[in-house]
PDB file of C-alpha atoms and ligand atoms in Angstrom:
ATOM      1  CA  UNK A   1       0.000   0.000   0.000  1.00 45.00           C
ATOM      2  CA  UNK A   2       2.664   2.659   0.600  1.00 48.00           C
ATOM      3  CA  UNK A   3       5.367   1.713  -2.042  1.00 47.00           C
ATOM      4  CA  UNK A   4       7.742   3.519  -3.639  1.00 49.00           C
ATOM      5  CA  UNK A   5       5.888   6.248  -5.689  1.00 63.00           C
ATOM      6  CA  UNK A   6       1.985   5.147  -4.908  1.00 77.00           C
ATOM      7  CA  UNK A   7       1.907   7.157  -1.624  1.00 86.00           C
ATOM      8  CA  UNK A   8       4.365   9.207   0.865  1.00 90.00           C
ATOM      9  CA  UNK A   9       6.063   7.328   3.624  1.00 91.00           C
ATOM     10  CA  UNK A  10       3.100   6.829   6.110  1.00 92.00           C
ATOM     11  CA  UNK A  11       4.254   7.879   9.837  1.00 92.00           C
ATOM     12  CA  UNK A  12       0.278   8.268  11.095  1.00 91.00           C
ATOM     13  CA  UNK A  13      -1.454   5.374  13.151  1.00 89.00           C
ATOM     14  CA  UNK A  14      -4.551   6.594  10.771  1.00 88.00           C
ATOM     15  CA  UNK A  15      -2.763   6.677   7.531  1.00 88.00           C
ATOM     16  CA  UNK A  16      -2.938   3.134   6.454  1.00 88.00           C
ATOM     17  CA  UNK A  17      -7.100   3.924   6.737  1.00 87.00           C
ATOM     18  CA  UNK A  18      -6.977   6.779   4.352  1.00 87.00           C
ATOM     19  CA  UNK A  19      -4.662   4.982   2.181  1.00 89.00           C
ATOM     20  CA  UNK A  20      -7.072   2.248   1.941  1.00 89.00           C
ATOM     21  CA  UNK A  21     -10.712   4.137   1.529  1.00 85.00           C
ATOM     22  CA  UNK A  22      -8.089   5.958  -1.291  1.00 87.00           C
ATOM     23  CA  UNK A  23      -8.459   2.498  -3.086  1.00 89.00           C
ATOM     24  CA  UNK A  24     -11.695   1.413  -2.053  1.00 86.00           C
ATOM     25  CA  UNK A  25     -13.460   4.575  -3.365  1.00 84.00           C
ATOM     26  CA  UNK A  26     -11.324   4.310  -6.844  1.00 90.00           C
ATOM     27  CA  UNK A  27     -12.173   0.505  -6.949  1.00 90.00           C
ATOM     28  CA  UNK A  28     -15.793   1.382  -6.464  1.00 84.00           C
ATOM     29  CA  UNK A  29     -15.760   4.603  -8.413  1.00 88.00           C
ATOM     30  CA  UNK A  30     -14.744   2.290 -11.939  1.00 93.00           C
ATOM     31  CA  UNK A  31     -17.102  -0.550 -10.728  1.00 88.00           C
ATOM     32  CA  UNK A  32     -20.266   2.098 -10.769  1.00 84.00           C
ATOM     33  CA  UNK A  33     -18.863   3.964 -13.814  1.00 91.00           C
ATOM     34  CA  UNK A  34     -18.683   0.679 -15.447  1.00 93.00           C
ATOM     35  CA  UNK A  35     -21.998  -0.160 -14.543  1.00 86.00           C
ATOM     36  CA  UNK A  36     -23.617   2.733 -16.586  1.00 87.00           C
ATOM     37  CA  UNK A  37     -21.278   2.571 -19.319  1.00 93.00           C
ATOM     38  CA  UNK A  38     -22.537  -1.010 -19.658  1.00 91.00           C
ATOM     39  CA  UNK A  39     -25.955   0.308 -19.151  1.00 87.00           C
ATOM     40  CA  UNK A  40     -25.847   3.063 -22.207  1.00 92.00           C
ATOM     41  CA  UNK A  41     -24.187   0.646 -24.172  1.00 94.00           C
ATOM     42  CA  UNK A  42     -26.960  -1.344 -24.095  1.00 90.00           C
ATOM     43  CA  UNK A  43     -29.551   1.244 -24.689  1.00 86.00           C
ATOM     44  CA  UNK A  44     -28.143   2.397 -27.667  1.00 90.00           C
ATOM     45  CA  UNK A  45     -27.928  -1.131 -29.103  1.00 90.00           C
ATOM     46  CA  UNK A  46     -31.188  -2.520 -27.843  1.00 84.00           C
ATOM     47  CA  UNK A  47     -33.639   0.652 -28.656  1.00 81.00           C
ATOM     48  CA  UNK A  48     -31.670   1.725 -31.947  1.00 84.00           C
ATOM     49  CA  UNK A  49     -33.743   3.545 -34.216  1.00 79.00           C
ATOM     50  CA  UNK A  50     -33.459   0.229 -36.607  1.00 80.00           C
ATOM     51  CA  UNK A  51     -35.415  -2.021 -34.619  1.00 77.00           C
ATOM     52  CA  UNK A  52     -37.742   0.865 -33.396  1.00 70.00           C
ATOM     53  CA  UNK A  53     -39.010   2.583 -36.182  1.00 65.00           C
ATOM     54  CA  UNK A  54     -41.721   4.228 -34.735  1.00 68.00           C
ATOM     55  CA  UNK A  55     -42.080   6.409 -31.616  1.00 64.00           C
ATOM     56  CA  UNK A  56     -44.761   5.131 -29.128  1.00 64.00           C
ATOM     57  CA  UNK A  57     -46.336   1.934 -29.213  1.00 64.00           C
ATOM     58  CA  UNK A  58     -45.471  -1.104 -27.379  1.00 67.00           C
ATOM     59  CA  UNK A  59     -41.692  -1.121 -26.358  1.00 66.00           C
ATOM     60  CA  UNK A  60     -39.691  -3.868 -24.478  1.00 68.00           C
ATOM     61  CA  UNK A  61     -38.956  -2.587 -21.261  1.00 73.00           C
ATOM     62  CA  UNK A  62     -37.392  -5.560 -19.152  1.00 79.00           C
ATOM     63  CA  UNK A  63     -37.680  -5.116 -15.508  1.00 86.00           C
ATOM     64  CA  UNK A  64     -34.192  -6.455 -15.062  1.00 86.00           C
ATOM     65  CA  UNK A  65     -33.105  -2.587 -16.595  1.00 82.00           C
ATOM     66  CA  UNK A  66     -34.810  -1.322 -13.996  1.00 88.00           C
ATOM     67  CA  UNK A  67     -33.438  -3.027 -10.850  1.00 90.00           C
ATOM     68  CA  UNK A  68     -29.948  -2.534 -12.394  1.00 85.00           C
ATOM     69  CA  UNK A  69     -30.493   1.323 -12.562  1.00 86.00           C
ATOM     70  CA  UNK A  70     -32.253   1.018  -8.919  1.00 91.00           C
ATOM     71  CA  UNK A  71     -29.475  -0.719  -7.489  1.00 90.00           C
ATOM     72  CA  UNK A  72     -26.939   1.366  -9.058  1.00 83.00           C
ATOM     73  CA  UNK A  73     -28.373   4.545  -7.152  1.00 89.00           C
ATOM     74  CA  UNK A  74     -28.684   2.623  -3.615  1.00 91.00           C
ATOM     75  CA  UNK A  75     -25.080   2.293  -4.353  1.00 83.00           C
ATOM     76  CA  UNK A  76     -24.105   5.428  -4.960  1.00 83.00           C
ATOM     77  CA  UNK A  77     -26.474   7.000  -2.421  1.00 88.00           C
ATOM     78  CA  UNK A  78     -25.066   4.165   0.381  1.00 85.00           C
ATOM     79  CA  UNK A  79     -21.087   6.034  -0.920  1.00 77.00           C
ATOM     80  CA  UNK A  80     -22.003   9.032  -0.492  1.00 80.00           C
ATOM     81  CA  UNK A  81     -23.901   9.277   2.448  1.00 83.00           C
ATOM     82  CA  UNK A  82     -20.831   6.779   4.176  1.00 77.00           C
ATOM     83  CA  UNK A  83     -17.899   8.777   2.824  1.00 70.00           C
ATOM     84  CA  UNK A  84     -19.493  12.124   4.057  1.00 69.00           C
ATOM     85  CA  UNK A  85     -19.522  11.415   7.627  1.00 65.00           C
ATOM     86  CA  UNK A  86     -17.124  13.677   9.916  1.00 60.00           C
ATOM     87  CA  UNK A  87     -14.422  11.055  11.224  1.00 56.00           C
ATOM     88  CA  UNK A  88     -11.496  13.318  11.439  1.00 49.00           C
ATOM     89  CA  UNK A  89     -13.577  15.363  14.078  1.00 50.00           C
ATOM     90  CA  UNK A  90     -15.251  12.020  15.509  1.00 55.00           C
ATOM     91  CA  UNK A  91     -11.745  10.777  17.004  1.00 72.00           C
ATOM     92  CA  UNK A  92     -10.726  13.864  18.452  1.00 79.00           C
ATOM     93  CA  UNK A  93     -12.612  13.183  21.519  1.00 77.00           C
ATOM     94  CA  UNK A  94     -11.104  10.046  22.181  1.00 78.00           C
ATOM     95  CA  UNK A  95      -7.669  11.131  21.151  1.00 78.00           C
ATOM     96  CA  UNK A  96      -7.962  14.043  24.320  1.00 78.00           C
ATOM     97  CA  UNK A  97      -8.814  11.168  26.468  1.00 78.00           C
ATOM     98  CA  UNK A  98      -5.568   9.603  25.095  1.00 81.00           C
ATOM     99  CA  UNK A  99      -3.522  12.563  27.073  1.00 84.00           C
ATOM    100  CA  UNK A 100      -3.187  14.353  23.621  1.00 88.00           C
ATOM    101  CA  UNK A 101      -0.963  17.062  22.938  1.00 91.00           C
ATOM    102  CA  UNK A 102      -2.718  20.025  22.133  1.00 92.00           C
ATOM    103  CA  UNK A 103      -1.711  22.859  20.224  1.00 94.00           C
ATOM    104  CA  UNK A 104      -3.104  25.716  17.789  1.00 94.00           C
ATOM    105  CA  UNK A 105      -2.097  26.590  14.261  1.00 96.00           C
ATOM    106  CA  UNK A 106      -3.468  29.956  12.808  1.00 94.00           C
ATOM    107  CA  UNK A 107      -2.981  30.531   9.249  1.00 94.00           C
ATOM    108  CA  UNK A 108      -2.104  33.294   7.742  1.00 93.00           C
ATOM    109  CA  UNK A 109      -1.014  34.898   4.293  1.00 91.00           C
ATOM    110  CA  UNK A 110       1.656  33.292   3.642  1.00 91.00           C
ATOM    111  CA  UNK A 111       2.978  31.191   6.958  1.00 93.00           C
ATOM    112  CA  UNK A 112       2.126  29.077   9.980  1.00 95.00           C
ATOM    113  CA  UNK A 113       1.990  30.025  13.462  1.00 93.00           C
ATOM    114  CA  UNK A 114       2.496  27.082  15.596  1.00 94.00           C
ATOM    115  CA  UNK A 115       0.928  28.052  19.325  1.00 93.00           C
ATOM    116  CA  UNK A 116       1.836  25.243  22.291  1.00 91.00           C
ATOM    117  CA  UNK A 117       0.187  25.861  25.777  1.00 90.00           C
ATOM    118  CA  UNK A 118       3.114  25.929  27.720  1.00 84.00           C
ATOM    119  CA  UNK A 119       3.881  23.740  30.655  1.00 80.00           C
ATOM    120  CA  UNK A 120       0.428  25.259  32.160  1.00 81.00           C
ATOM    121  CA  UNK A 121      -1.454  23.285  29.294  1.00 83.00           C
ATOM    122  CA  UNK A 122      -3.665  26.488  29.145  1.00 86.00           C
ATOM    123  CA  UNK A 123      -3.775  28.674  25.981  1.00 89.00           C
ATOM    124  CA  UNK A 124      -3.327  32.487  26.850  1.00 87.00           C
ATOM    125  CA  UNK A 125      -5.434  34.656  26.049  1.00 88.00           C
ATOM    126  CA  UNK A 126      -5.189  36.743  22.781  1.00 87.00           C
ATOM    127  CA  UNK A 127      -6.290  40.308  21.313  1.00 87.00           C
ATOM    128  CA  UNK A 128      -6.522  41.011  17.615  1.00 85.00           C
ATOM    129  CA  UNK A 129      -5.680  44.318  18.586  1.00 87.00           C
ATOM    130  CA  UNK A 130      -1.978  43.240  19.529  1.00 87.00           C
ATOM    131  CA  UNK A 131      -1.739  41.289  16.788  1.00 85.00           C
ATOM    132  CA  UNK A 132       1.802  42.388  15.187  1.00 83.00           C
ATOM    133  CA  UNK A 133       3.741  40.237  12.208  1.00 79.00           C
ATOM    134  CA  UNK A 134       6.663  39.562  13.821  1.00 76.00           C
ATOM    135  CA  UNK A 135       7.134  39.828  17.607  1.00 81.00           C
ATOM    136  CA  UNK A 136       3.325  38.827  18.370  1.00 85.00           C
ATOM    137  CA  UNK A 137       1.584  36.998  15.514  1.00 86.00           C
ATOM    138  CA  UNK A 138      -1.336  35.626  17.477  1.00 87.00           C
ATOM    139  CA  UNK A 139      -1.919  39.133  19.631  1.00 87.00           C
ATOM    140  CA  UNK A 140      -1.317  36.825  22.756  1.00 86.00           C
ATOM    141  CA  UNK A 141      -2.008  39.303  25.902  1.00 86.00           C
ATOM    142  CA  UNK A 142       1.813  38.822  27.564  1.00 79.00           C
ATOM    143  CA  UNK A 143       0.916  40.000  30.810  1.00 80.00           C
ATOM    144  CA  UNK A 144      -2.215  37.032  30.681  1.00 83.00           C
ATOM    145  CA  UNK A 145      -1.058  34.200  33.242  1.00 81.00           C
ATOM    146  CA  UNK A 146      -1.841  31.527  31.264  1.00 82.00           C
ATOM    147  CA  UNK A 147       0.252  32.878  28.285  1.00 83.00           C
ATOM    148  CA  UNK A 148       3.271  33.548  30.029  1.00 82.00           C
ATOM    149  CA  UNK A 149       4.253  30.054  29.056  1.00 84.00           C
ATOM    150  CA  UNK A 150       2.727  30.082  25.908  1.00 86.00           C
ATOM    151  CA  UNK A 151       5.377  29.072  23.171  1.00 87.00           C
ATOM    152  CA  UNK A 152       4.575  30.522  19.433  1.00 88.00           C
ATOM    153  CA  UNK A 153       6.663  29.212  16.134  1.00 90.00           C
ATOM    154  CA  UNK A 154       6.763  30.136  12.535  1.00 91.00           C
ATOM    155  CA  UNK A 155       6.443  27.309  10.207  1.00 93.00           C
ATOM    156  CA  UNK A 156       7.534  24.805  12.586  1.00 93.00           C
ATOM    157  CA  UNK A 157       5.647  22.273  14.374  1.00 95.00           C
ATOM    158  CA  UNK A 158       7.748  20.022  16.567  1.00 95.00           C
ATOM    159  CA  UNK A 159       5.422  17.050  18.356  1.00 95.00           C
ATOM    160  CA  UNK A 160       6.583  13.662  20.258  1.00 95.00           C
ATOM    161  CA  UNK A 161       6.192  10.314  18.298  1.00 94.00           C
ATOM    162  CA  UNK A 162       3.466   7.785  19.487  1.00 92.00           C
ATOM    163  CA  UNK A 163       1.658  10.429  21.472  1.00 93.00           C
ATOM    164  CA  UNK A 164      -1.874  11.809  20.111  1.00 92.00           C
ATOM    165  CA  UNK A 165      -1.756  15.496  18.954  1.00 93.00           C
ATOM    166  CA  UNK A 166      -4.715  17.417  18.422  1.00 93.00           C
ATOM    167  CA  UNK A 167      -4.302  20.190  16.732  1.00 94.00           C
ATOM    168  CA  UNK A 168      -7.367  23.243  16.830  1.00 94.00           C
ATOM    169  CA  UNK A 169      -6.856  24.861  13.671  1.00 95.00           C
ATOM    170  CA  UNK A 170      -7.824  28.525  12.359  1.00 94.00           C
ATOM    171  CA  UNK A 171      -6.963  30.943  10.078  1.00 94.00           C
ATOM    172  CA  UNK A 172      -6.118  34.450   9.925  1.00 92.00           C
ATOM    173  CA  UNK A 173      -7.294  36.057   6.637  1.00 91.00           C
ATOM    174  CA  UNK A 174      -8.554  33.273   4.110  1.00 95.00           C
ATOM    175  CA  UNK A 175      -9.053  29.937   3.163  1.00 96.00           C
ATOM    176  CA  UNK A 176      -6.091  27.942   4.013  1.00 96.00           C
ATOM    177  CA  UNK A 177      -5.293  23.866   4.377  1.00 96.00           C
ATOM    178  CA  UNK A 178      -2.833  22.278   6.270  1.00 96.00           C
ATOM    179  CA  UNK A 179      -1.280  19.719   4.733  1.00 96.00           C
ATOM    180  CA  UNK A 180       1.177  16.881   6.138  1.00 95.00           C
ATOM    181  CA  UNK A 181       0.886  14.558   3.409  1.00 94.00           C
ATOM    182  CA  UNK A 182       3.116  11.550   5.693  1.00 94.00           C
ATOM    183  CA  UNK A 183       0.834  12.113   8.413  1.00 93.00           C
ATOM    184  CA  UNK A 184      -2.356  11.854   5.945  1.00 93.00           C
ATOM    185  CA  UNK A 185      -3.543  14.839   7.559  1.00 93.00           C
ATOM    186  CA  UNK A 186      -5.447  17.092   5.304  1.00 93.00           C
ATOM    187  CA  UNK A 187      -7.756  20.247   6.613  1.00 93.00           C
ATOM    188  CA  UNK A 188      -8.633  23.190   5.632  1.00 94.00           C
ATOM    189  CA  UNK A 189      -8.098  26.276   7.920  1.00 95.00           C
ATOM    190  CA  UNK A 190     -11.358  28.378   7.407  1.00 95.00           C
ATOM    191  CA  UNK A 191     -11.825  32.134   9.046  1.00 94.00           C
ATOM    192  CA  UNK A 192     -13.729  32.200  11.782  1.00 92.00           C
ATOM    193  CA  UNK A 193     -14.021  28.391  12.594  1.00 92.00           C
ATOM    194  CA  UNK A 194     -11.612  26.673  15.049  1.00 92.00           C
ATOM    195  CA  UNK A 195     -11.492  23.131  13.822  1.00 92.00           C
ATOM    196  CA  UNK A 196      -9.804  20.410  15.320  1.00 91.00           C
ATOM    197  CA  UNK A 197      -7.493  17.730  13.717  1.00 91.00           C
ATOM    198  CA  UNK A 198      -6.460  14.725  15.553  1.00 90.00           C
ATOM    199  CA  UNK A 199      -3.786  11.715  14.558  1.00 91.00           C
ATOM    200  CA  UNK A 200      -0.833  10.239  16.067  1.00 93.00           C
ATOM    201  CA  UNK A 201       2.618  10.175  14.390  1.00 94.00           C
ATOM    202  CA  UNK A 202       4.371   6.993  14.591  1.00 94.00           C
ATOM    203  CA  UNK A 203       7.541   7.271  12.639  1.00 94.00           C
ATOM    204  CA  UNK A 204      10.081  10.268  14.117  1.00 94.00           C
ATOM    205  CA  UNK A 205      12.308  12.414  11.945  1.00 94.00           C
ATOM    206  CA  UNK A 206      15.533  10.844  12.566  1.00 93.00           C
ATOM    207  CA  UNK A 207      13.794   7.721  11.241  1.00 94.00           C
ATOM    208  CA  UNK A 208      12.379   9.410   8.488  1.00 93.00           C
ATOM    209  CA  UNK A 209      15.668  10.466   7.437  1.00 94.00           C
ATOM    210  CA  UNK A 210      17.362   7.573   7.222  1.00 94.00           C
ATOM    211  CA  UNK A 211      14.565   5.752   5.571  1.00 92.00           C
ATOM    212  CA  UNK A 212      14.960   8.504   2.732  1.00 91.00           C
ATOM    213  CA  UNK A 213      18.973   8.129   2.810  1.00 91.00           C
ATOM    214  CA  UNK A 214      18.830  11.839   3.304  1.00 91.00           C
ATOM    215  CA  UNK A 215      20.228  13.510   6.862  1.00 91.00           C
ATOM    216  CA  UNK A 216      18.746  16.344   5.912  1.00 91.00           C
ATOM    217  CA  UNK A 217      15.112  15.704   4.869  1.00 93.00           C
ATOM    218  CA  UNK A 218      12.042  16.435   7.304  1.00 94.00           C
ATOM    219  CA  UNK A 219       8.220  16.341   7.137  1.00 95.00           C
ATOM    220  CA  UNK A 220       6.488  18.832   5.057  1.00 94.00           C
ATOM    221  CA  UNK A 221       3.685  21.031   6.883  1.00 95.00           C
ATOM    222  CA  UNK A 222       2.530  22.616   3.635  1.00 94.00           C
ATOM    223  CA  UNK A 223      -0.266  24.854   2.463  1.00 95.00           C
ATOM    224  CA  UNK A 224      -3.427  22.573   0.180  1.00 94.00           C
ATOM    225  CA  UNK A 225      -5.619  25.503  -0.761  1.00 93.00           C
ATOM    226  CA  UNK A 226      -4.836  28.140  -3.188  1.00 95.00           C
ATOM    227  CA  UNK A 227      -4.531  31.583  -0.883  1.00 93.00           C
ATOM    228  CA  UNK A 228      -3.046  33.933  -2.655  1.00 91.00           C
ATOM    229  CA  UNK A 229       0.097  35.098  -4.664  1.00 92.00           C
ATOM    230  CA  UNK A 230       2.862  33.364  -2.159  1.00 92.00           C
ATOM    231  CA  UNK A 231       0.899  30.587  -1.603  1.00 94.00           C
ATOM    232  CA  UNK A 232       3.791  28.171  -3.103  1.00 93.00           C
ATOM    233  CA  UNK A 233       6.163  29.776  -0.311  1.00 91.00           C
ATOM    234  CA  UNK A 234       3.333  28.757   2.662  1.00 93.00           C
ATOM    235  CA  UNK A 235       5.498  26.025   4.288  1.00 91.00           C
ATOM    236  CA  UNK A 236       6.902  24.636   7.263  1.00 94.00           C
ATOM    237  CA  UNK A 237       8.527  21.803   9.051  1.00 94.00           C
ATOM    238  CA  UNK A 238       6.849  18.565  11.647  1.00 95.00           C
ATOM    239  CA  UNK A 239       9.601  17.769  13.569  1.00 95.00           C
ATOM    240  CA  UNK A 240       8.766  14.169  15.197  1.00 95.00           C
ATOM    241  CA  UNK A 241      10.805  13.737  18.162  1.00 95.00           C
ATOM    242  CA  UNK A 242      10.980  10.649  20.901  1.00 94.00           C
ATOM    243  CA  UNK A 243       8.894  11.094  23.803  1.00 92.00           C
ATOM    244  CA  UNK A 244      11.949  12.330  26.203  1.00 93.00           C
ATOM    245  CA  UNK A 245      13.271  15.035  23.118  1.00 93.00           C
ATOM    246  CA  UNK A 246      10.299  16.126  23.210  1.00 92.00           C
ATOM    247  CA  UNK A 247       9.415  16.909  26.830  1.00 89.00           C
ATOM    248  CA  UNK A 248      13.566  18.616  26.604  1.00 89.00           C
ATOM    249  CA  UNK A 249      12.203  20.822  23.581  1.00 89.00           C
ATOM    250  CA  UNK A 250       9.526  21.803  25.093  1.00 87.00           C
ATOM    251  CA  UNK A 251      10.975  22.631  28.396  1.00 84.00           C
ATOM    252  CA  UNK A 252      13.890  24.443  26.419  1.00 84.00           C
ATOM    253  CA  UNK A 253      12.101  27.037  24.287  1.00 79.00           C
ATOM    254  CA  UNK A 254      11.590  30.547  25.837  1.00 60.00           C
ATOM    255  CA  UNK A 255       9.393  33.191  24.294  1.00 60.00           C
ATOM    256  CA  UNK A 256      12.393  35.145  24.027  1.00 51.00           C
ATOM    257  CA  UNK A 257      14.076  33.337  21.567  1.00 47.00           C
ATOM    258  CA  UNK A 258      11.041  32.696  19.451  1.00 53.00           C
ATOM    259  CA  UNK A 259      10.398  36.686  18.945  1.00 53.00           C
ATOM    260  CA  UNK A 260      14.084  37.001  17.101  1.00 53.00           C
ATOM    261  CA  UNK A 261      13.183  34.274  14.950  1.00 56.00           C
ATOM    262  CA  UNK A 262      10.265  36.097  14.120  1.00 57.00           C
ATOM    263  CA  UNK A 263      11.680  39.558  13.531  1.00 56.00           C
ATOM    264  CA  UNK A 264      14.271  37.668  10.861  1.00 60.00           C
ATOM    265  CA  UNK A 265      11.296  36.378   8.508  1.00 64.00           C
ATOM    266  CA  UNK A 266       9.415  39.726   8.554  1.00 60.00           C
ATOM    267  CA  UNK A 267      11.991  41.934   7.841  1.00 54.00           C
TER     268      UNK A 267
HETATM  269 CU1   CU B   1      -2.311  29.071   2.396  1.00 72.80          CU
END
């Protein structure tokens, strides 16, 4: 299923799902096309104008033709109905139950702010009014005490392998999707909504790169939707790290160093 060239390296628990429904819907997708091509086919042989002169009149109309059409729809109505049902936001709940990590990306024209809780596990509060490109990207009120802690990064998401993450995604300005195409992680980030991803990476970096042969390859966190003029340039890094990395990362990262990054990319 995830050979060289079909699909990306999968490093999601999820992944080998989507990877499969990917075929299944294909496999059903030419089985129902080839059911109506068969279908008109047949019309056009069976009620050519040859052996049906006349309009009207008696005309053979076998009720197999029928229950073939019939069933045809309950199929596609059974697909449809099925493949539209909300599981990405269905196993968020239980992932939080899992002791997820939690974080918050906001989208914007033309990056990724990564927001972590802090060792509080609370988000800070934030203002649009202090909203700055820059030193305060998500208008987090400093002097809040849940957002003293708060850690923000730009284009870089860093998060421990075999550990749920849920991730409560927004945007800034427009229509943006993140995209982490080894994760098989796909959402758009929509204005006004906070929506909530969940999955659990299973493969770390290091691992990553030395399945690739390449020491200096990472995960893509990359932009799916069309937003604007620099939309090409809307990408970042996922950073898997072990469980104990992580928690050293984590505990290592001060606000202060993540405003000079900041100031660097703006300038
Ligand atoms: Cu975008």
């Amino acid at each position: 299923m995830t050979g060289p060239g079909l699909y990306p390296v999968l490093a999601s628990l999820h992944g080998g799902r989507i990877d499969l429904l990917m075929v299944a819907v294909h496999g059903v997708i030419v089985t129902v096309f080839l059911g109506w091509f068969y279908l008109f086919i047949f019309i056009l042989i069976r009620f050519r104008r040859a052996a049906h002169a006349q309009p009207g009149g008696a005309r053979p109309r076998p009720r197999w033709l029928y229950a073939f059409a019939i069933l045809l729809l309950v199929v596609e109505l059974a697909l449809d109905l099925g493949f539209s049902s909300p599981y990405g936001v269905a196993g968020v709940e239980d992932k939080l139950k899992q002791n997820a990590v939690e974080l918050r990306v906001v989208a914007q024209q033309y990056a990724w702010n990564v927001h972590y809780p802090g060792a509080d596990g609370k988000f800070g509060r934030t203002d649009p009014l202090l909203v700055r490109n820059g030193l305060n990207p998500l208008g987090l009120v400093r002097g809040d005490e849940a957002a003293k802690d708060d850690i923000v990064l730009l284009n870089q998401m860093v998060l421990p392998v075999d550990r749920p993450a849920v991730i409560y995604l927004s945007s800034k300005d427009v229509i943006h999707s993140l995209n982490l195409p080894e994760f098989r992680v796909k959402q758009d980030a929509i204005p006004g909504m906070m929506i909530p991803v969940g999955f659990t990476p299973t493969m770390t970096t290091a691992a990553f790169r030395k399945l690739k042969g390449d020491d200096k390859r990472d995960f893509e966190m990359a932009c799916a939707q069309l937003c604007g003029l620099a939309h090409f340039n809307m990408r970042g890094t996922l950073t898997v790290l072990s469980k104990e990395a992580f928690a050293a990362w984590l505990a290592d990262k001060t606000p202060k160093q993540e405003a000079e990054e900041y100031d660097e990319f703006w300038d």
